[in-house]
Amino acid sequence: MKGGMTAIAFHASHEQIHPRELLEAVVHAEHVGFDAAMCSDHFAPWSERQGHSGFAWSWLGSALQATGLSFGVVNAPGQRYHPAIIAQAIGTLAAMYPGRFWAALGSGEAANEHITGDVWPRKDVRNARLRECVDVIRALLAGEEVSHDGLVRVDRAKLWSRPEQPPALVGAAVSVATARWCAEWADGLITVNAPTDHLRRMIDAYREAGGRGPVHLQVHLSWAPTQDEAEAIAYDQWRSNVFAPPVCWDLTTPEHFDVVSAEVPMARLAEVVNISADLSRHVGWLEEYVDLGFDQIALHHVGQDQRPFLDAFGEQVLPKLRA
């Protein structure tokens, strides 16, 4: 592969696809040549049109058993999830499938976290809460008994089934400032596709602040045999996802996202989704990301039918990235 053996992964979007169909898709992704996989972890979709939201941790056990791929998940501990429960979930999967699992940790979105009925905190409080959760999770994975009183509370927790080697805890970021902050605690960095100058600044900020481990990129894309089809898929499924923070952090229901995205222009959507019927153009976009130095790039086709995308990219895109 180019770019120091960049791994090309399949992103499994629980918000859009029934978990059984998503399992079939990730098995097929391995069959057509993807190197790895990752998935989302949401309680609700971003739009009522997406229509799903399976429980990631149940699904991950099945997906790891059904394939030989490595998997990651993006999780937000602290409100919907107690950090001790996430440590137990991480530890069990890593013990069952050594070397094949990692977890990215972020501060979350109200769309998932409001279900607890607790107040949705300010961003600075959410970051502080995440930092406490990271320390709790690391200590539990190291075999310590943990008690903690802060933004999260833990009473004499201990993990009894643990992996021999704790898996990577990766920092999730979309801004340069957050990427720099993640360098304090993370074993790697994950972000989403953006202009290459912004992505380069994020990687540089993370590394210059002492950030270690691999850097991951999730790429939203839409492909179909014709340009009209590719645009229609993206517009139907992903126009509710064009909003920058803090809007995307603070809206609470799929209905809210659908209302605010009712009049999104296609040009705005094209800023966050790589939309093209031309596979060579997708190759070009991905080569730019590879050249930035990402260690893993996870491809998220924003449509609900994954098979045509997997077949086309397996045959005509992945080989060119590895040439």
Short mmCIF file of C-alpha atoms in Angstrom, two decimals, residues 41-315:
data_model
loop_
_atom_site.label_atom_id
_atom_site.label_comp_id
_atom_site.label_asym_id
_atom_site.label_seq_id
_atom_site.Cartn_x
_atom_site.Cartn_y
_atom_site.Cartn_z
CA ASP A 41 -22.26 3.88 18.75
CA HIS A 42 -25.52 5.85 18.79
CA PHE A 43 -28.84 5.60 20.60
CA ALA A 44 -30.73 7.36 17.80
CA PRO A 45 -30.19 8.07 14.11
CA TRP A 46 -29.45 11.55 12.78
CA SER A 47 -32.65 11.50 10.70
CA GLU A 48 -35.93 9.63 10.75
CA ARG A 49 -35.10 8.59 7.16
CA GLN A 50 -32.08 6.65 8.42
CA GLY A 51 -34.37 4.64 10.65
CA HIS A 52 -32.05 2.43 12.74
CA SER A 53 -29.74 2.47 15.72
CA GLY A 54 -28.57 -0.96 16.86
CA PHE A 55 -26.56 -1.47 20.04
CA ALA A 56 -22.92 -1.35 18.97
CA TRP A 57 -21.51 -3.52 21.76
CA SER A 58 -23.81 -6.48 21.04
CA TRP A 59 -23.05 -6.19 17.35
CA LEU A 60 -19.28 -5.94 17.82
CA GLY A 61 -19.10 -9.37 19.44
CA SER A 62 -20.85 -10.89 16.45
CA ALA A 63 -18.77 -8.96 13.93
CA LEU A 64 -15.46 -9.91 15.54
CA GLN A 65 -16.52 -13.56 15.59
CA ALA A 66 -17.81 -13.51 11.99
CA THR A 67 -14.65 -11.96 10.50
CA GLY A 68 -10.91 -11.79 11.01
CA LEU A 69 -10.86 -7.99 10.82
CA SER A 70 -9.73 -5.59 13.51
CA PHE A 71 -12.49 -3.30 14.78
CA GLY A 72 -12.83 0.07 16.41
CA VAL A 73 -15.80 1.90 17.90
CA VAL A 74 -16.38 5.56 18.74
CA ASN A 75 -17.89 5.84 22.22
CA ALA A 76 -18.86 8.64 24.62
CA PRO A 77 -18.51 7.56 28.26
CA GLY A 78 -19.81 9.64 31.14
CA GLN A 79 -23.57 10.08 30.76
CA ARG A 80 -25.36 7.36 28.80
CA TYR A 81 -22.56 4.96 29.71
CA HIS A 82 -20.83 4.66 33.07
CA PRO A 83 -17.06 4.42 32.49
CA ALA A 84 -16.77 1.20 34.51
CA ILE A 85 -19.30 -0.47 32.18
CA ILE A 86 -17.39 0.73 29.12
CA ALA A 87 -14.14 -0.55 30.64
CA GLN A 88 -15.80 -3.94 31.13
CA ALA A 89 -17.11 -3.96 27.54
CA ILE A 90 -13.70 -2.96 26.14
CA GLY A 91 -11.89 -5.46 28.34
CA THR A 92 -14.13 -8.37 27.39
CA LEU A 93 -13.86 -7.82 23.63
CA ALA A 94 -10.10 -7.27 23.85
CA ALA A 95 -9.70 -10.43 25.94
CA MET A 96 -11.74 -12.51 23.47
CA TYR A 97 -10.10 -11.06 20.34
CA PRO A 98 -6.54 -10.02 21.28
CA GLY A 99 -5.00 -7.33 19.12
CA ARG A 100 -8.17 -6.81 17.09
CA PHE A 101 -10.09 -4.15 19.00
CA TRP A 102 -9.67 -0.47 19.85
CA ALA A 103 -12.02 2.18 21.20
CA ALA A 104 -12.15 5.89 20.43
CA LEU A 105 -13.51 8.09 23.21
CA GLY A 106 -15.23 11.43 22.76
CA SER A 107 -17.37 13.88 24.71
CA GLY A 108 -20.60 12.90 22.98
CA GLU A 109 -23.69 14.50 21.48
CA ALA A 110 -26.98 15.41 23.13
CA ALA A 111 -28.86 13.33 20.54
CA ASN A 112 -27.58 10.21 22.30
CA GLU A 113 -27.01 11.37 25.85
CA HIS A 114 -30.24 13.27 26.64
CA ILE A 115 -32.08 9.96 27.14
CA THR A 116 -30.78 9.72 30.74
CA GLY A 117 -32.74 12.83 31.69
CA ASP A 118 -29.60 14.42 33.11
CA VAL A 119 -28.58 17.95 32.19
CA TRP A 120 -26.49 18.19 29.01
CA PRO A 121 -23.30 19.92 30.23
CA ARG A 122 -21.27 22.66 28.59
CA LYS A 123 -18.46 21.52 26.29
CA ASP A 124 -15.73 22.33 28.83
CA VAL A 125 -17.52 20.23 31.45
CA ARG A 126 -18.00 17.41 28.97
CA ASN A 127 -14.29 17.42 28.20
CA ALA A 128 -13.43 17.35 31.90
CA ARG A 129 -15.88 14.48 32.40
CA LEU A 130 -14.34 12.57 29.48
CA ARG A 131 -10.87 13.04 30.96
CA GLU A 132 -12.03 11.53 34.25
CA CYS A 133 -13.63 8.63 32.38
CA VAL A 134 -10.40 7.94 30.49
CA ASP A 135 -8.46 7.68 33.74
CA VAL A 136 -11.09 5.37 35.24
CA ILE A 137 -11.14 3.12 32.18
CA ARG A 138 -7.34 2.91 32.00
CA ALA A 139 -7.03 2.06 35.68
CA LEU A 140 -9.67 -0.65 35.44
CA LEU A 141 -8.06 -2.18 32.34
CA ALA A 142 -4.76 -2.20 34.29
CA GLY A 143 -6.38 -4.33 37.00
CA GLU A 144 -6.75 -1.66 39.67
CA GLU A 145 -9.67 -1.32 42.04
CA VAL A 146 -11.12 2.11 41.34
CA SER A 147 -13.07 4.53 43.52
CA HIS A 148 -13.59 8.04 42.23
CA ASP A 149 -15.71 11.05 43.19
CA GLY A 150 -15.92 13.77 40.59
CA LEU A 151 -18.00 14.49 37.51
CA VAL A 152 -18.41 10.70 37.44
CA ARG A 153 -18.57 8.52 40.54
CA VAL A 154 -17.13 5.03 40.92
CA ASP A 155 -17.23 2.83 44.01
CA ARG A 156 -14.71 -0.01 44.39
CA ALA A 157 -14.91 -1.21 40.80
CA LYS A 158 -12.60 -3.91 39.51
CA LEU A 159 -12.49 -5.84 36.25
CA TRP A 160 -12.17 -9.57 36.74
CA SER A 161 -11.85 -10.52 33.06
CA ARG A 162 -9.21 -8.45 31.33
CA PRO A 163 -7.03 -8.68 28.20
CA GLU A 164 -3.33 -9.42 28.62
CA GLN A 165 -2.62 -6.22 26.71
CA PRO A 166 -5.02 -3.27 27.12
CA PRO A 167 -6.32 -2.05 23.76
CA ALA A 168 -5.70 1.43 22.43
CA LEU A 169 -7.91 4.25 23.69
CA VAL A 170 -8.05 6.72 20.81
CA GLY A 171 -9.07 10.37 21.04
CA ALA A 172 -11.94 11.59 18.84
CA ALA A 173 -11.58 15.18 17.58
CA VAL A 174 -12.86 17.50 14.86
CA SER A 175 -10.91 20.65 15.80
CA VAL A 176 -7.22 21.47 16.01
CA ALA A 177 -7.59 22.44 19.66
CA THR A 178 -9.21 19.14 20.59
CA ALA A 179 -6.58 17.19 18.64
CA ARG A 180 -3.89 18.95 20.67
CA TRP A 181 -5.74 18.18 23.91
CA CYS A 182 -6.11 14.50 22.97
CA ALA A 183 -2.32 14.23 22.85
CA GLU A 184 -2.33 14.46 26.67
CA TRP A 185 -4.13 11.13 27.13
CA ALA A 186 -4.84 9.24 23.90
CA ASP A 187 -3.13 6.29 22.21
CA GLY A 188 -4.10 7.65 18.79
CA LEU A 189 -6.37 10.15 17.06
CA ILE A 190 -9.49 9.83 14.93
CA THR A 191 -11.26 12.53 12.92
CA VAL A 192 -13.56 12.90 9.90
CA ASN A 193 -12.88 14.06 6.36
CA ALA A 194 -12.35 17.80 5.95
CA PRO A 195 -10.21 20.02 3.70
CA THR A 196 -6.68 18.64 3.57
CA ASP A 197 -5.17 21.78 5.10
CA HIS A 198 -7.37 21.36 8.18
CA LEU A 199 -6.55 17.67 8.46
CA ARG A 200 -2.84 18.42 8.19
CA ARG A 201 -3.11 20.99 10.98
CA MET A 202 -4.91 18.47 13.17
CA ILE A 203 -2.26 15.80 12.68
CA ASP A 204 0.53 18.32 13.25
CA ALA A 205 -1.11 19.65 16.42
CA TYR A 206 -1.54 16.14 17.79
CA ARG A 207 2.03 15.08 17.02
CA GLU A 208 3.65 18.35 18.13
CA ALA A 209 1.87 18.08 21.49
CA GLY A 210 3.40 14.62 21.97
CA GLY A 211 0.54 12.56 20.55
CA ARG A 212 1.46 8.92 20.04
CA GLY A 213 -0.05 6.00 18.16
CA PRO A 214 -1.93 5.77 14.86
CA VAL A 215 -4.08 8.49 13.31
CA HIS A 216 -7.42 7.41 11.86
CA LEU A 217 -9.74 9.13 9.38
CA GLN A 218 -13.41 8.41 8.76
CA VAL A 219 -14.43 9.40 5.23
CA HIS A 220 -18.08 10.05 4.37
CA LEU A 221 -18.71 9.32 0.70
CA SER A 222 -21.51 8.59 -1.74
CA TRP A 223 -21.02 6.52 -4.86
CA ALA A 224 -23.53 5.16 -7.38
CA PRO A 225 -23.39 4.29 -11.09
CA THR A 226 -24.65 7.78 -12.02
CA GLN A 227 -23.98 11.19 -10.53
CA ASP A 228 -27.69 11.85 -10.02
CA GLU A 229 -28.02 8.64 -8.00
CA ALA A 230 -24.94 9.42 -5.90
CA GLU A 231 -26.27 12.89 -5.12
CA ALA A 232 -29.76 11.58 -4.33
CA ILE A 233 -28.38 9.00 -1.89
CA ALA A 234 -26.27 11.58 -0.10
CA TYR A 235 -29.10 14.11 0.05
CA ASP A 236 -31.62 11.62 1.41
CA GLN A 237 -29.36 10.03 4.01
CA TRP A 238 -26.77 12.57 5.10
CA ARG A 239 -28.01 16.14 4.72
CA SER A 240 -28.89 16.15 8.42
CA ASN A 241 -25.17 15.71 9.16
CA VAL A 242 -23.79 18.90 7.63
CA PHE A 243 -23.92 21.05 10.77
CA ALA A 244 -20.73 22.03 12.52
CA PRO A 245 -20.38 22.14 16.31
CA PRO A 246 -22.06 23.24 18.48
CA VAL A 247 -25.27 22.56 16.52
CA CYS A 248 -24.50 18.87 15.95
CA TRP A 249 -23.57 18.50 19.63
CA ASP A 250 -26.68 20.11 21.07
CA LEU A 251 -29.73 19.07 19.00
CA THR A 252 -31.59 16.25 20.72
CA THR A 253 -33.87 14.27 18.38
CA PRO A 254 -33.94 12.99 14.78
CA GLU A 255 -36.96 15.26 14.22
CA HIS A 256 -34.87 18.30 15.18
CA PHE A 257 -32.15 17.34 12.70
CA ASP A 258 -34.74 16.80 9.97
CA VAL A 259 -36.32 20.21 10.56
CA VAL A 260 -33.07 22.17 10.46
CA SER A 261 -31.81 20.25 7.40
CA ALA A 262 -34.96 20.59 5.30
CA GLU A 263 -33.44 23.26 3.03
CA VAL A 264 -29.77 22.21 2.92
CA PRO A 265 -28.29 22.94 -0.54
CA MET A 266 -26.36 20.23 -2.37
CA ALA A 267 -23.25 22.42 -2.38
CA ARG A 268 -23.23 22.39 1.42
CA LEU A 269 -23.63 18.62 1.49
CA ALA A 270 -20.69 18.22 -0.89
CA GLU A 271 -18.48 19.93 1.72
CA VAL A 272 -18.87 17.00 4.13
CA VAL A 273 -19.50 14.04 1.77
CA ASN A 274 -17.30 13.06 -1.18
CA ILE A 275 -20.01 12.61 -3.81
CA SER A 276 -19.16 11.18 -7.23
CA ALA A 277 -20.09 8.42 -9.66
CA ASP A 278 -16.47 8.51 -10.88
CA LEU A 279 -14.44 5.92 -9.00
CA SER A 280 -11.18 7.52 -10.13
CA ARG A 281 -12.22 10.70 -8.35
CA HIS A 282 -12.74 8.74 -5.16
CA VAL A 283 -9.28 7.26 -5.63
CA GLY A 284 -7.88 10.77 -5.94
CA TRP A 285 -9.57 11.96 -2.77
CA LEU A 286 -8.36 8.93 -0.85
CA GLU A 287 -4.81 9.28 -2.15
CA GLU A 288 -4.74 12.82 -0.75
CA TYR A 289 -5.70 11.47 2.66
CA VAL A 290 -3.12 8.69 2.42
CA ASP A 291 -0.44 11.24 1.58
CA LEU A 292 -1.28 13.16 4.77
CA GLY A 293 -0.05 10.16 6.74
CA PHE A 294 -3.21 8.55 8.11
CA ASP A 295 -2.59 5.04 9.36
CA GLN A 296 -6.17 3.90 8.80
CA ILE A 297 -8.92 5.34 6.61
CA ALA A 298 -12.46 4.07 7.21
CA LEU A 299 -14.83 4.45 4.27
CA HIS A 300 -18.44 5.26 5.07
CA HIS A 301 -20.73 5.04 2.06
CA VAL A 302 -23.70 7.05 3.31
CA GLY A 303 -26.26 4.93 1.45
CA GLN A 304 -28.28 2.14 3.03
CA ASP A 305 -27.44 -0.46 0.36
CA GLN A 306 -23.78 -1.29 0.95
CA ARG A 307 -23.24 -4.19 -1.48
CA PRO A 308 -22.79 -2.16 -4.73
CA PHE A 309 -20.34 0.20 -3.00
CA LEU A 310 -18.34 -2.67 -1.49
CA ASP A 311 -18.11 -4.53 -4.80
CA ALA A 312 -17.10 -1.46 -6.79
CA PHE A 313 -14.51 -0.23 -4.30
CA GLY A 314 -13.16 -3.72 -3.68
CA GLU A 315 -12.57 -4.23 -7.40
#
